[in-house]
XYZ file of N, CA, C and O in Angstrom:
596
model
N 0.819 -1.208 -0.020
C -0.003 -0.033 0.044
C 0.861 1.202 0.031
O 0.728 2.103 0.908
N 1.692 1.355 -0.958
C 2.629 2.560 -1.008
C 1.818 3.852 -1.140
O 0.760 3.892 -1.692
N 2.302 4.876 -0.472
C 1.771 6.268 -0.663
C 2.839 7.084 -1.249
O 4.061 6.867 -0.892
N 2.544 7.961 -2.109
C 3.456 8.810 -2.867
C 3.132 10.284 -2.703
O 1.893 10.619 -2.967
N 4.020 11.067 -2.282
C 3.889 12.511 -2.217
C 4.782 13.154 -3.212
O 5.980 12.942 -3.176
N 4.219 13.972 -4.125
C 4.976 14.666 -5.154
C 4.851 16.135 -5.032
O 3.749 16.684 -4.847
N 5.994 16.818 -5.019
C 5.999 18.362 -4.932
C 6.730 18.832 -6.131
O 7.811 18.377 -6.557
N 6.093 19.949 -6.674
C 6.702 20.688 -7.791
C 6.229 22.093 -7.788
O 5.326 22.423 -7.054
N 6.787 22.890 -8.651
C 6.309 24.270 -8.709
C 4.959 24.386 -9.435
O 4.714 23.478 -10.346
N 4.240 25.392 -9.146
C 2.998 25.675 -9.895
C 3.381 25.937 -11.374
O 4.555 26.308 -11.698
N 2.404 25.735 -12.290
C 2.611 26.066 -13.687
C 2.610 24.929 -14.596
O 2.535 25.046 -15.835
N 2.832 23.650 -14.025
C 2.820 22.487 -14.866
C 1.337 22.148 -15.196
O 0.494 22.204 -14.305
N 1.033 21.927 -16.449
C -0.360 21.599 -16.833
C -0.768 20.186 -16.306
O 0.145 19.365 -15.926
N -2.033 19.932 -16.266
C -2.555 18.683 -15.811
C -1.998 17.454 -16.527
O -1.704 16.441 -15.929
N -1.709 17.606 -17.832
C -1.170 16.520 -18.642
C 0.209 16.128 -18.122
O 0.496 14.990 -17.924
N 0.965 17.123 -17.812
C 2.352 16.841 -17.325
C 2.253 16.274 -15.879
O 3.047 15.339 -15.551
N 1.475 16.826 -15.030
C 1.327 16.275 -13.687
C 0.863 14.819 -13.725
O 1.325 13.975 -12.991
N -0.110 14.515 -14.635
C -0.611 13.186 -14.813
C 0.533 12.229 -15.306
O 0.581 11.071 -14.868
N 1.358 12.745 -16.216
C 2.464 11.954 -16.763
C 3.416 11.612 -15.667
O 3.976 10.444 -15.607
N 3.668 12.504 -14.722
C 4.523 12.290 -13.576
C 3.943 11.223 -12.765
O 4.640 10.212 -12.401
N 2.727 11.294 -12.410
C 2.072 10.327 -11.527
C 2.000 8.965 -12.235
O 2.283 7.918 -11.647
N 1.711 8.933 -13.502
C 1.607 7.692 -14.223
C 2.977 6.960 -14.331
O 3.119 5.801 -14.230
N 4.046 7.835 -14.480
C 5.332 7.326 -14.577
C 5.812 6.646 -13.270
O 6.379 5.583 -13.230
N 5.523 7.334 -12.191
C 5.824 6.837 -10.831
C 5.058 5.430 -10.636
O 5.648 4.523 -10.212
N 3.774 5.452 -10.972
C 2.999 4.272 -10.787
C 3.540 3.087 -11.666
O 3.615 1.911 -11.162
N 3.863 3.361 -12.910
C 4.453 2.317 -13.806
C 5.741 1.724 -13.115
O 5.891 0.491 -13.159
N 6.586 2.528 -12.584
C 7.832 2.030 -11.935
C 7.490 1.222 -10.696
O 8.081 0.140 -10.427
N 6.420 1.608 -9.945
C 6.051 0.829 -8.757
C 5.539 -0.503 -9.131
O 5.772 -1.539 -8.555
N 4.718 -0.602 -10.195
C 4.179 -1.837 -10.691
C 5.265 -2.740 -11.255
O 5.415 -3.905 -10.906
N 6.135 -2.174 -12.078
C 7.125 -2.982 -12.747
C 8.341 -3.397 -11.860
O 8.924 -4.470 -12.103
N 8.745 -2.544 -10.904
C 9.862 -2.908 -10.078
C 9.449 -3.351 -8.674
O 9.974 -4.385 -8.246
N 8.523 -2.690 -8.040
C 8.146 -3.071 -6.652
C 7.004 -4.173 -6.763
O 6.726 -4.768 -5.753
N 6.528 -4.450 -7.926
C 5.498 -5.389 -8.179
C 4.238 -5.168 -7.349
O 3.587 -6.154 -6.887
N 3.872 -3.983 -7.131
C 2.554 -3.693 -6.471
C 1.460 -3.918 -7.472
O 1.606 -3.948 -8.709
N 0.249 -4.142 -6.962
C -0.896 -4.393 -7.784
C -1.301 -3.025 -8.505
O -1.017 -1.937 -7.908
N -1.981 -3.168 -9.527
C -2.436 -1.964 -10.316
C -3.288 -1.033 -9.554
O -3.273 0.190 -9.737
N -4.020 -1.593 -8.529
C -4.984 -0.787 -7.788
C -4.339 -0.098 -6.610
O -4.959 0.624 -5.809
N -3.004 -0.261 -6.463
C -2.212 0.412 -5.414
C -1.827 1.796 -5.884
O -0.746 1.898 -6.486
N -2.696 2.771 -5.870
C -2.436 4.042 -6.502
C -2.902 5.114 -5.542
O -4.032 5.574 -5.617
N -2.016 5.593 -4.651
C -2.251 6.657 -3.727
C -1.186 7.728 -3.890
O -0.151 7.686 -3.298
N -1.489 8.726 -4.740
C -0.532 9.794 -5.035
C -1.193 11.109 -4.555
O -2.290 11.366 -4.821
N -0.337 11.936 -3.955
C -0.752 13.278 -3.573
C 0.213 14.260 -4.222
O 1.410 14.320 -3.969
N -0.377 15.033 -5.197
C 0.474 15.951 -5.982
C 0.310 17.348 -5.401
O -0.819 17.882 -5.327
N 1.360 17.921 -5.004
C 1.322 19.279 -4.454
C 2.137 20.209 -5.366
O 3.272 19.979 -5.641
N 1.455 21.282 -5.759
C 2.142 22.337 -6.559
C 2.320 23.575 -5.660
O 1.328 23.982 -5.044
N 3.482 24.055 -5.678
C 3.816 25.208 -4.775
C 4.241 26.410 -5.555
O 4.855 26.312 -6.631
N 3.844 27.599 -5.122
C 4.328 28.843 -5.760
C 5.845 28.951 -5.682
O 6.491 28.439 -4.759
N 6.369 29.644 -6.660
C 7.833 29.889 -6.623
C 8.175 30.598 -5.271
O 7.470 31.451 -4.869
N 9.237 30.112 -4.689
C 9.655 30.691 -3.374
C 9.260 29.798 -2.201
O 9.712 29.900 -1.164
N 8.335 28.868 -2.480
C 7.840 27.980 -1.431
C 8.496 26.563 -1.517
O 8.112 25.692 -0.764
N 9.264 26.369 -2.505
C 10.020 25.152 -2.747
C 11.507 25.581 -2.888
O 11.949 26.049 -3.947
N 12.241 25.496 -1.728
C 13.544 26.040 -1.737
C 14.539 24.917 -1.773
O 14.502 23.974 -1.021
N 15.521 25.006 -2.707
C 16.557 23.962 -2.887
C 17.781 24.606 -3.496
O 17.722 25.694 -4.072
N 18.864 23.878 -3.305
C 20.190 24.415 -3.839
C 20.138 24.165 -5.344
O 19.919 23.036 -5.841
N 20.365 25.196 -6.147
C 20.334 25.071 -7.645
C 21.556 24.298 -8.197
O 21.552 24.051 -9.374
N 22.467 23.914 -7.324
C 23.660 23.154 -7.730
C 23.929 21.976 -6.796
O 25.053 21.601 -6.520
N 22.843 21.414 -6.288
C 22.936 20.217 -5.322
C 23.747 19.128 -5.889
O 23.526 18.682 -6.969
N 24.721 18.627 -5.108
C 25.580 17.552 -5.530
C 26.366 17.928 -6.765
O 26.762 17.056 -7.483
N 26.599 19.190 -6.991
C 27.330 19.618 -8.152
C 26.646 19.563 -9.533
O 27.254 19.689 -10.497
N 25.268 19.304 -9.404
C 24.521 19.210 -10.637
C 23.561 20.385 -10.738
O 22.720 20.544 -9.813
N 23.552 21.084 -11.893
C 22.633 22.233 -11.983
C 21.155 21.757 -12.003
O 20.759 20.744 -12.687
N 20.317 22.470 -11.211
C 18.886 22.151 -11.167
C 18.097 23.357 -11.685
O 18.461 24.505 -11.572
N 16.918 23.092 -12.144
C 16.041 24.115 -12.796
C 14.817 24.382 -12.029
O 14.529 23.728 -11.026
N 13.940 25.233 -12.568
C 12.621 25.456 -11.956
C 11.690 24.276 -12.227
O 10.516 24.239 -11.687
N 12.078 23.252 -13.002
C 11.250 22.124 -13.270
C 11.349 21.024 -12.132
O 10.802 19.953 -12.251
N 12.119 21.406 -11.085
C 12.384 20.437 -10.009
C 11.157 19.717 -9.555
O 10.041 20.266 -9.330
N 11.306 18.426 -9.254
C 10.258 17.557 -8.663
C 10.870 16.751 -7.561
O 11.929 16.105 -7.675
N 10.228 16.882 -6.362
C 10.633 16.081 -5.190
C 9.543 14.997 -5.009
O 8.371 15.331 -5.030
N 9.965 13.760 -4.772
C 8.999 12.687 -4.622
C 9.467 11.926 -3.314
O 10.593 11.526 -3.164
N 8.453 11.723 -2.482
C 8.672 10.969 -1.268
C 7.761 9.732 -1.241
O 6.535 9.903 -1.447
N 8.328 8.578 -1.082
C 7.573 7.307 -1.059
C 7.533 6.778 0.329
O 8.446 6.811 1.130
N 6.343 6.212 0.650
C 6.213 5.422 1.885
C 5.768 4.036 1.506
O 4.701 3.885 0.906
N 6.530 3.023 1.930
C 6.143 1.654 1.666
C 6.891 0.713 2.596
O 7.783 1.167 3.304
N 6.485 -0.543 2.590
C 7.160 -1.549 3.369
C 8.608 -1.662 2.989
O 8.976 -1.320 1.856
N 9.428 -2.249 3.822
C 10.867 -2.461 3.653
C 11.092 -3.232 2.331
O 10.428 -4.193 2.024
N 12.126 -2.763 1.537
C 12.599 -3.492 0.392
C 14.132 -3.473 0.488
O 14.753 -2.683 1.192
N 14.757 -4.395 -0.220
C 16.238 -4.471 -0.244
C 16.837 -3.226 -0.892
O 16.211 -2.529 -1.681
N 18.121 -2.917 -0.472
C 18.713 -1.755 -1.031
C 18.931 -1.866 -2.573
O 18.736 -0.872 -3.329
N 19.134 -3.151 -3.091
C 19.227 -3.350 -4.546
C 17.924 -3.039 -5.272
O 17.952 -2.405 -6.283
N 16.808 -3.464 -4.633
C 15.473 -3.233 -5.178
C 15.171 -1.654 -5.273
O 14.697 -1.173 -6.254
N 15.548 -1.013 -4.111
C 15.296 0.399 -4.011
C 16.130 1.173 -5.132
O 15.648 2.154 -5.723
N 17.343 0.719 -5.308
C 18.186 1.379 -6.305
C 17.612 1.210 -7.709
O 17.529 2.083 -8.505
N 17.143 -0.042 -8.018
C 16.494 -0.283 -9.293
C 15.234 0.513 -9.413
O 14.912 1.037 -10.553
N 14.482 0.664 -8.331
C 13.243 1.447 -8.376
C 13.540 2.935 -8.704
O 12.854 3.516 -9.543
N 14.532 3.521 -7.991
C 14.871 4.885 -8.194
C 15.147 5.143 -9.707
O 14.726 6.081 -10.313
N 15.996 4.219 -10.263
C 16.379 4.339 -11.708
C 15.154 4.259 -12.586
O 15.000 4.996 -13.568
N 14.270 3.348 -12.273
C 13.075 3.142 -13.054
C 12.137 4.384 -13.014
O 11.580 4.801 -14.073
N 12.018 4.958 -11.912
C 11.189 6.166 -11.757
C 11.825 7.304 -12.579
O 11.117 7.985 -13.378
N 13.148 7.495 -12.492
C 13.877 8.539 -13.323
C 13.635 8.306 -14.781
O 13.373 9.187 -15.529
N 13.788 7.037 -15.164
C 13.584 6.708 -16.557
C 12.157 6.898 -17.103
O 11.906 7.539 -18.142
N 11.199 6.551 -16.285
C 9.759 6.776 -16.587
C 9.477 8.269 -16.683
O 8.766 8.608 -17.604
N 9.980 9.070 -15.803
C 9.659 10.514 -15.784
C 10.384 11.164 -17.009
O 9.809 12.155 -17.546
N 11.545 10.731 -17.337
C 12.195 11.322 -18.480
C 11.389 11.003 -19.758
O 11.224 11.869 -20.615
N 10.885 9.780 -19.833
C 10.136 9.321 -21.047
C 8.746 9.947 -21.065
O 8.321 10.464 -22.128
N 8.058 9.892 -19.995
C 6.603 10.255 -20.027
C 6.436 11.783 -19.804
O 5.443 12.331 -20.327
N 7.232 12.409 -18.950
C 7.032 13.786 -18.627
C 8.090 14.687 -19.083
O 8.183 15.916 -18.753
N 9.047 14.207 -19.877
C 10.232 14.899 -20.331
C 10.933 15.695 -19.183
O 11.389 16.784 -19.337
N 11.061 14.994 -18.098
C 11.736 15.535 -16.940
C 13.205 15.168 -16.981
O 13.513 14.021 -17.114
N 14.023 16.177 -16.897
C 15.459 15.979 -16.789
C 15.766 15.334 -15.467
O 15.373 15.740 -14.410
N 16.571 14.230 -15.500
C 16.922 13.501 -14.316
C 17.564 14.459 -13.237
O 17.442 14.235 -11.991
N 18.224 15.513 -13.644
C 18.809 16.411 -12.736
C 17.740 17.164 -11.958
O 18.053 17.651 -10.798
N 16.529 17.202 -12.357
C 15.473 17.897 -11.767
C 14.520 16.976 -10.932
O 13.336 17.285 -10.747
N 15.098 15.905 -10.431
C 14.359 14.966 -9.678
C 15.139 14.573 -8.408
O 16.305 14.167 -8.518
N 14.515 14.654 -7.298
C 15.095 14.139 -6.022
C 14.009 13.270 -5.386
O 12.834 13.686 -5.302
N 14.395 12.054 -4.951
C 13.473 11.108 -4.373
C 13.960 10.618 -3.025
O 15.155 10.573 -2.779
N 13.071 10.260 -2.156
C 13.428 9.629 -0.883
C 12.305 8.571 -0.547
O 11.180 8.618 -1.046
N 12.733 7.675 0.377
C 11.755 6.642 0.847
C 11.799 6.589 2.363
O 12.764 6.701 2.968
N 10.550 6.460 2.915
C 10.385 6.179 4.296
C 9.779 4.781 4.313
O 8.718 4.503 3.718
N 10.430 3.847 4.961
C 9.920 2.470 5.083
C 9.090 2.388 6.342
O 9.422 2.912 7.424
N 7.893 1.789 6.144
C 6.889 1.754 7.168
C 6.585 0.327 7.532
O 6.437 -0.518 6.692
N 6.538 0.043 8.800
C 6.273 -1.288 9.265
C 4.856 -1.707 8.813
O 3.944 -0.849 8.815
N 4.667 -2.973 8.404
C 3.366 -3.367 7.865
C 2.134 -3.044 8.822
O 1.140 -2.745 8.384
N 2.379 -3.154 10.079
C 1.233 -2.901 11.041
C 0.877 -1.418 11.119
O -0.144 -1.151 11.744
N 1.688 -0.587 10.476
C 1.295 0.859 10.460
C 0.517 1.307 9.278
O 0.345 2.504 8.991
N 0.014 0.372 8.472
C -0.895 0.653 7.376
C -2.318 0.141 7.690
O -2.488 -0.879 8.346
N -3.308 0.889 7.252
C -4.654 0.487 7.335
C -5.441 0.929 6.151
O -5.320 2.053 5.691
N -6.308 0.038 5.645
C -7.289 0.352 4.649
C -8.312 -0.729 4.746
O -8.040 -1.950 4.927
N -9.605 -0.352 4.689
C -10.693 -1.305 4.684
C -10.538 -2.392 3.665
O -10.327 -2.078 2.497
N -10.572 -3.636 4.136
C -10.430 -4.756 3.114
C -9.005 -5.275 3.020
O -8.832 -6.349 2.430
N -8.003 -4.487 3.420
C -6.684 -4.959 3.362
C -6.360 -5.984 4.394
O -6.720 -5.843 5.599
N -5.660 -7.081 3.980
C -5.304 -8.117 4.890
C -3.838 -8.251 4.833
O -3.224 -8.466 3.706
N -3.132 -8.275 5.902
C -1.679 -8.379 6.005
C -1.332 -9.865 6.299
O -1.862 -10.453 7.247
N -0.409 -10.429 5.507
C 0.154 -11.720 5.812
C 1.030 -11.563 6.954
O 2.096 -10.828 6.946
N 0.749 -12.263 8.114
C 1.673 -12.076 9.294
C 3.101 -12.573 9.122
O 3.970 -12.107 9.797
N 3.289 -13.459 8.157
C 4.625 -14.000 7.944
C 5.459 -12.966 7.110
O 6.594 -12.673 7.446
N 4.904 -12.417 6.030
C 5.644 -11.643 5.135
C 5.532 -10.105 5.467
O 6.390 -9.382 5.058
N 4.396 -9.696 6.069
C 4.138 -8.347 6.391
C 3.596 -7.617 5.165
O 3.318 -6.401 5.311
N 3.396 -8.299 4.053
C 2.838 -7.602 2.868
C 1.339 -7.960 2.761
O 0.846 -8.802 3.453
N 0.636 -7.220 1.975
C -0.707 -7.457 1.669
C -0.888 -8.907 1.227
O -0.031 -9.454 0.497
N -1.913 -9.597 1.652
C -2.049 -11.047 1.405
C -2.121 -11.247 -0.161
O -1.873 -12.408 -0.622
N -2.513 -10.250 -0.938
C -2.547 -10.457 -2.377
C -1.148 -10.579 -2.960
O -0.963 -10.987 -4.066
N -0.174 -10.174 -2.189
C 1.256 -10.187 -2.747
C 1.871 -11.532 -2.457
O 1.559 -12.134 -1.453
N 2.717 -11.959 -3.375
C 3.516 -13.186 -3.178
C 4.930 -12.760 -2.978
O 5.419 -11.782 -3.542
N 5.673 -13.406 -2.070
C 6.981 -12.984 -1.736
C 7.963 -14.124 -2.109
O 7.733 -15.310 -1.680
N 9.058 -13.837 -2.910
C 9.944 -14.877 -3.322
C 10.983 -15.133 -2.130
O 10.967 -14.508 -1.087
N 11.927 -16.024 -2.379
C 12.873 -16.460 -1.436
C 13.825 -15.299 -0.995
O 14.291 -15.323 0.088
N 13.942 -14.250 -1.785
C 14.787 -13.128 -1.437
C 13.994 -12.033 -0.688
O 14.485 -10.939 -0.367
N 12.685 -12.264 -0.422
C 11.870 -11.265 0.241
C 11.248 -10.205 -0.623
O 10.737 -9.198 -0.159
N 11.398 -10.418 -1.951
C 10.776 -9.458 -2.910
C 9.325 -9.845 -3.156
O 8.984 -10.943 -3.477
N 8.456 -8.782 -3.039
C 7.003 -9.016 -3.278
C 6.653 -9.019 -4.732
O 7.236 -8.279 -5.575
N 5.722 -9.828 -5.056
C 5.169 -9.917 -6.428
C 3.620 -10.001 -6.280
O 3.119 -10.713 -5.451
N 3.005 -9.258 -7.203
C 1.540 -9.373 -7.254
C 1.198 -10.668 -7.885
O 1.800 -11.143 -8.882
N 0.223 -11.421 -7.390
C -0.150 -12.644 -7.936
C -0.816 -12.528 -9.376
O -1.331 -11.447 -9.633
N -0.740 -13.531 -10.117
C -1.197 -13.543 -11.491
C -2.688 -13.118 -11.468
O -3.480 -13.523 -10.502
N -3.193 -12.308 -12.420
C -4.540 -11.893 -12.504
C -4.907 -10.657 -11.767
O -5.974 -10.158 -11.889
N -3.927 -10.085 -11.002
C -4.276 -8.816 -10.275
C -3.809 -7.584 -11.036
O -3.990 -6.525 -10.539
N -3.060 -7.827 -12.105
C -2.624 -6.648 -12.929
C -1.406 -5.989 -12.364
O -1.002 -4.947 -12.828
N -0.659 -6.706 -11.363
C 0.455 -6.131 -10.764
C 1.765 -6.310 -11.497
O 2.738 -5.740 -11.229
N 1.790 -7.152 -12.590
C 3.100 -7.372 -13.309
C 2.992 -6.925 -14.687
O 2.000 -6.804 -15.321
């Protein structure tokens, strides 16, 4: 049940905001293997001056197109998170024409017992939604027929 918070400057049209959201969701489905119906995104647009960041963070020039994304989901391996970050950057470059330099992402891992939604059932062994299957390495997969792969 990942939740996603996206912040960017005002002025992006609905089509571009939707492309950002859809790109994030595609990466979540393809890399994190969440089900298609796991779609909780909160898009925040802020006036210039309300999103303050270093224009040369990590020695890379940043523009007014900057997008900050914060993910909340259950624990994943460092390797899977690295693949996920790359997939999100690739999706946003392709779908929203976002320069990778204008993207900063972070993750907060949330213990399974700290999620609630009516109808959601947590597998006490894996900590994932019961609809998810977990392989021997602890990576979750949506079962066949749920649209998660």
